[in-house]
Amino acid sequence: MSIRLRLALYCAGICAVVVILVGLVAYSLHARGHYDELDRLLVANAEHAAADSMNFDHPLGGADGTGVGLLLYNLEGKVELSSPDAELFPTLSPIKVLASPAGAAFDPVAGLAPSLSGSLSQHGGFGLISTPNQRWRVYVLPLEDSTSYIETVTSLGKLDASMQTFRLILLFVGLLGVSAALIGARLLAGRALQPVSKMIQAAQTISHSRDFSHRLEVPLTTDELGRLADTFNEMLQNLEGAYQAQQRFVSDASHELRAPLTAIQGNLELLRRQRYMSEEEREEAFSEAERETERLTRLVADLLVLARADSGSQVRHGTVDLDEVVLEAFKEARKLAYGHSLTLEELEPVQLEGDRDRLKQLVLILLDNALKYTPESGAVILSLENLEGQANLTVRDNGVGIAEQELAHVFERFYRADPARGRDPGGTGLGLPIARWVVQQHSGTITLTSVLEQGTTVLVALPVKVATPLATS
């Protein structure tokens, strides 16, 4: 069931409840008032006739246009006097009426309403007479001398018919009101949800075409639908950026994977075709295939790390002595220094919360980059300082440097500045993105400053673990 239909049904349901309640209240008050008025008329006529009968010895006169018949009964229940038109009214034994008074003349629904004219003071009893055509209301009042009864009778036919017509009118008006509410609510819901329909169409178009450059039309109003359209467009913008980044990543990864695979395949084909090549040439082909295999392994490992980073994978956290990690990485990096001057300038004790393996990977990436982009006669200096609440890891070299316009892109995947690319045939272009992810996982920052042909400095700032003071007894 659509939202539009549900809203229309909800509105119609609420309207129906309101109409029913209002109709019940109106009907009960209206019917109760009329039937009570009729009872009062009978009581008033009976009391007036009783007063006349006490003072005068003449026939009762009461049916003077009021539609009320008057009869005077003796104690045996025989009519002694009556109004001129009393023969038009049915009679009921006053003794039976007083012995078994009838209830109210109105229906139970009208009985839900209170009497607006107050309680009816009476000394007699009411009765009801049903004839084939209509009902009659009877009121019997015993006289004070207990020698006779006065009975007043009136027809309920017109009032019953009026109430029947009133009920039909209320039912018709109620149904008309509910129908009008249903139609109106459906029209209003359709108009109010029109922007939602446009959003659905736009979403379907984007889903089918995979065109994330498409944007929704934002309503001029600043209501919930306007904010929803803004949020949807913002999401599309993010999706477009992520989709483009994914496309670039797949393209770059394919390109980077193809290069070592091509080299390995070429060397294997050379070994298969040239069965009688010299031992030196065979060894060179094996060595190149082995180097490319190692490069391919590193590339796949780096891609796996970034894939885990993209999936939201978190590093392990434990207490790490960063100075030990730096010293260990420094010793391993010396194997990569071919003629470089690799120096550990300062090493202060630092303890922090983090992943020991990832932190070592971070230091090795920075040292590997510095050594690759520094001439063999150049210098690479490593230092670790423990400042107040912060560990500063610095890798400084006097290598080729990076142009200023390239600095903004060095943390992009597979990005390598042109001067450096020529010196790094075995690189993957994923080292610095991985380094930045490791730093972010440890709530730190990494900044890179460089001057072309003068060198580069990488500063990693990490929060240190605050030592808990020992409790004193």
PDB file of N, CA, C and O in Angstrom, residues 42 62-63 66-71 83 85-86 89 151-154:
ATOM      1  N   LEU A  42     -46.306  17.209  29.353  1.00  0.00           N
ATOM      2  CA  LEU A  42     -47.324  16.343  29.946  1.00  0.00           C
ATOM      3  C   LEU A  42     -47.472  16.614  31.452  1.00  0.00           C
ATOM      4  O   LEU A  42     -48.591  16.694  31.980  1.00  0.00           O
ATOM      5  N   GLY A  62     -57.830  21.010  28.111  1.00  0.00           N
ATOM      6  CA  GLY A  62     -56.352  21.034  27.998  1.00  0.00           C
ATOM      7  C   GLY A  62     -55.876  20.802  26.612  1.00  0.00           C
ATOM      8  O   GLY A  62     -54.729  21.114  26.290  1.00  0.00           O
ATOM      9  N   ALA A  63     -56.641  20.269  25.768  1.00  0.00           N
ATOM     10  CA  ALA A  63     -56.189  19.984  24.421  1.00  0.00           C
ATOM     11  C   ALA A  63     -56.396  21.172  23.524  1.00  0.00           C
ATOM     12  O   ALA A  63     -56.938  21.079  22.439  1.00  0.00           O
ATOM     13  N   THR A  66     -52.321  22.120  22.096  1.00  0.00           N
ATOM     14  CA  THR A  66     -51.042  21.595  22.553  1.00  0.00           C
ATOM     15  C   THR A  66     -50.837  20.147  22.155  1.00  0.00           C
ATOM     16  O   THR A  66     -49.771  19.590  22.358  1.00  0.00           O
ATOM     17  N   GLY A  67     -51.837  19.461  21.590  1.00  0.00           N
ATOM     18  CA  GLY A  67     -51.727  18.064  21.206  1.00  0.00           C
ATOM     19  C   GLY A  67     -51.727  17.154  22.397  1.00  0.00           C
ATOM     20  O   GLY A  67     -51.205  16.034  22.301  1.00  0.00           O
ATOM     21  N   VAL A  68     -52.270  17.601  23.505  1.00  0.00           N
ATOM     22  CA  VAL A  68     -52.270  16.810  24.729  1.00  0.00           C
ATOM     23  C   VAL A  68     -53.739  16.510  25.097  1.00  0.00           C
ATOM     24  O   VAL A  68     -54.564  17.424  25.165  1.00  0.00           O
ATOM     25  N   GLY A  69     -54.012  15.248  25.310  1.00  0.00           N
ATOM     26  CA  GLY A  69     -55.330  14.848  25.745  1.00  0.00           C
ATOM     27  C   GLY A  69     -55.362  14.702  27.258  1.00  0.00           C
ATOM     28  O   GLY A  69     -54.385  14.229  27.851  1.00  0.00           O
ATOM     29  N   LEU A  70     -56.475  15.127  27.876  1.00  0.00           N
ATOM     30  CA  LEU A  70     -56.598  15.092  29.332  1.00  0.00           C
ATOM     31  C   LEU A  70     -57.776  14.207  29.710  1.00  0.00           C
ATOM     32  O   LEU A  70     -58.859  14.306  29.125  1.00  0.00           O
ATOM     33  N   LEU A  71     -57.577  13.376  30.705  1.00  0.00           N
ATOM     34  CA  LEU A  71     -58.640  12.503  31.177  1.00  0.00           C
ATOM     35  C   LEU A  71     -58.603  12.460  32.704  1.00  0.00           C
ATOM     36  O   LEU A  71     -57.514  12.485  33.298  1.00  0.00           O
ATOM     37  N   SER A  83     -60.991  15.778  27.975  1.00  0.00           N
ATOM     38  CA  SER A  83     -60.920  16.959  27.111  1.00  0.00           C
ATOM     39  C   SER A  83     -61.734  16.668  25.845  1.00  0.00           C
ATOM     40  O   SER A  83     -62.001  15.502  25.523  1.00  0.00           O
ATOM     41  N   ASP A  85     -61.194  16.489  22.688  1.00  0.00           N
ATOM     42  CA  ASP A  85     -60.663  15.600  21.646  1.00  0.00           C
ATOM     43  C   ASP A  85     -60.008  14.372  22.263  1.00  0.00           C
ATOM     44  O   ASP A  85     -59.148  13.731  21.629  1.00  0.00           O
ATOM     45  N   ALA A  86     -60.349  14.044  23.485  1.00  0.00           N
ATOM     46  CA  ALA A  86     -59.680  12.930  24.151  1.00  0.00           C
ATOM     47  C   ALA A  86     -59.952  11.606  23.470  1.00  0.00           C
ATOM     48  O   ALA A  86     -59.162  10.665  23.596  1.00  0.00           O
ATOM     49  N   PHE A  89     -57.206  10.008  21.422  1.00  0.00           N
ATOM     50  CA  PHE A  89     -56.008   9.468  22.059  1.00  0.00           C
ATOM     51  C   PHE A  89     -56.305   8.094  22.645  1.00  0.00           C
ATOM     52  O   PHE A  89     -57.384   7.867  23.195  1.00  0.00           O
ATOM     53  N   GLU A 151     -54.829  11.947  33.779  1.00  0.00           N
ATOM     54  CA  GLU A 151     -53.925  11.327  32.798  1.00  0.00           C
ATOM     55  C   GLU A 151     -53.784  12.261  31.606  1.00  0.00           C
ATOM     56  O   GLU A 151     -54.787  12.726  31.060  1.00  0.00           O
ATOM     57  N   THR A 152     -52.559  12.551  31.245  1.00  0.00           N
ATOM     58  CA  THR A 152     -52.281  13.353  30.042  1.00  0.00           C
ATOM     59  C   THR A 152     -51.623  12.461  29.009  1.00  0.00           C
ATOM     60  O   THR A 152     -50.745  11.637  29.331  1.00  0.00           O
ATOM     61  N   VAL A 153     -52.047  12.614  27.753  1.00  0.00           N
ATOM     62  CA  VAL A 153     -51.568  11.753  26.658  1.00  0.00           C
ATOM     63  C   VAL A 153     -51.173  12.626  25.478  1.00  0.00           C
ATOM     64  O   VAL A 153     -51.864  13.610  25.167  1.00  0.00           O
ATOM     65  N   THR A 154     -50.104  12.272  24.856  1.00  0.00           N
ATOM     66  CA  THR A 154     -49.712  12.984  23.637  1.00  0.00           C
ATOM     67  C   THR A 154     -49.041  12.011  22.685  1.00  0.00           C
ATOM     68  O   THR A 154     -48.532  10.955  23.095  1.00  0.00           O
TER      69      THR A 154
END
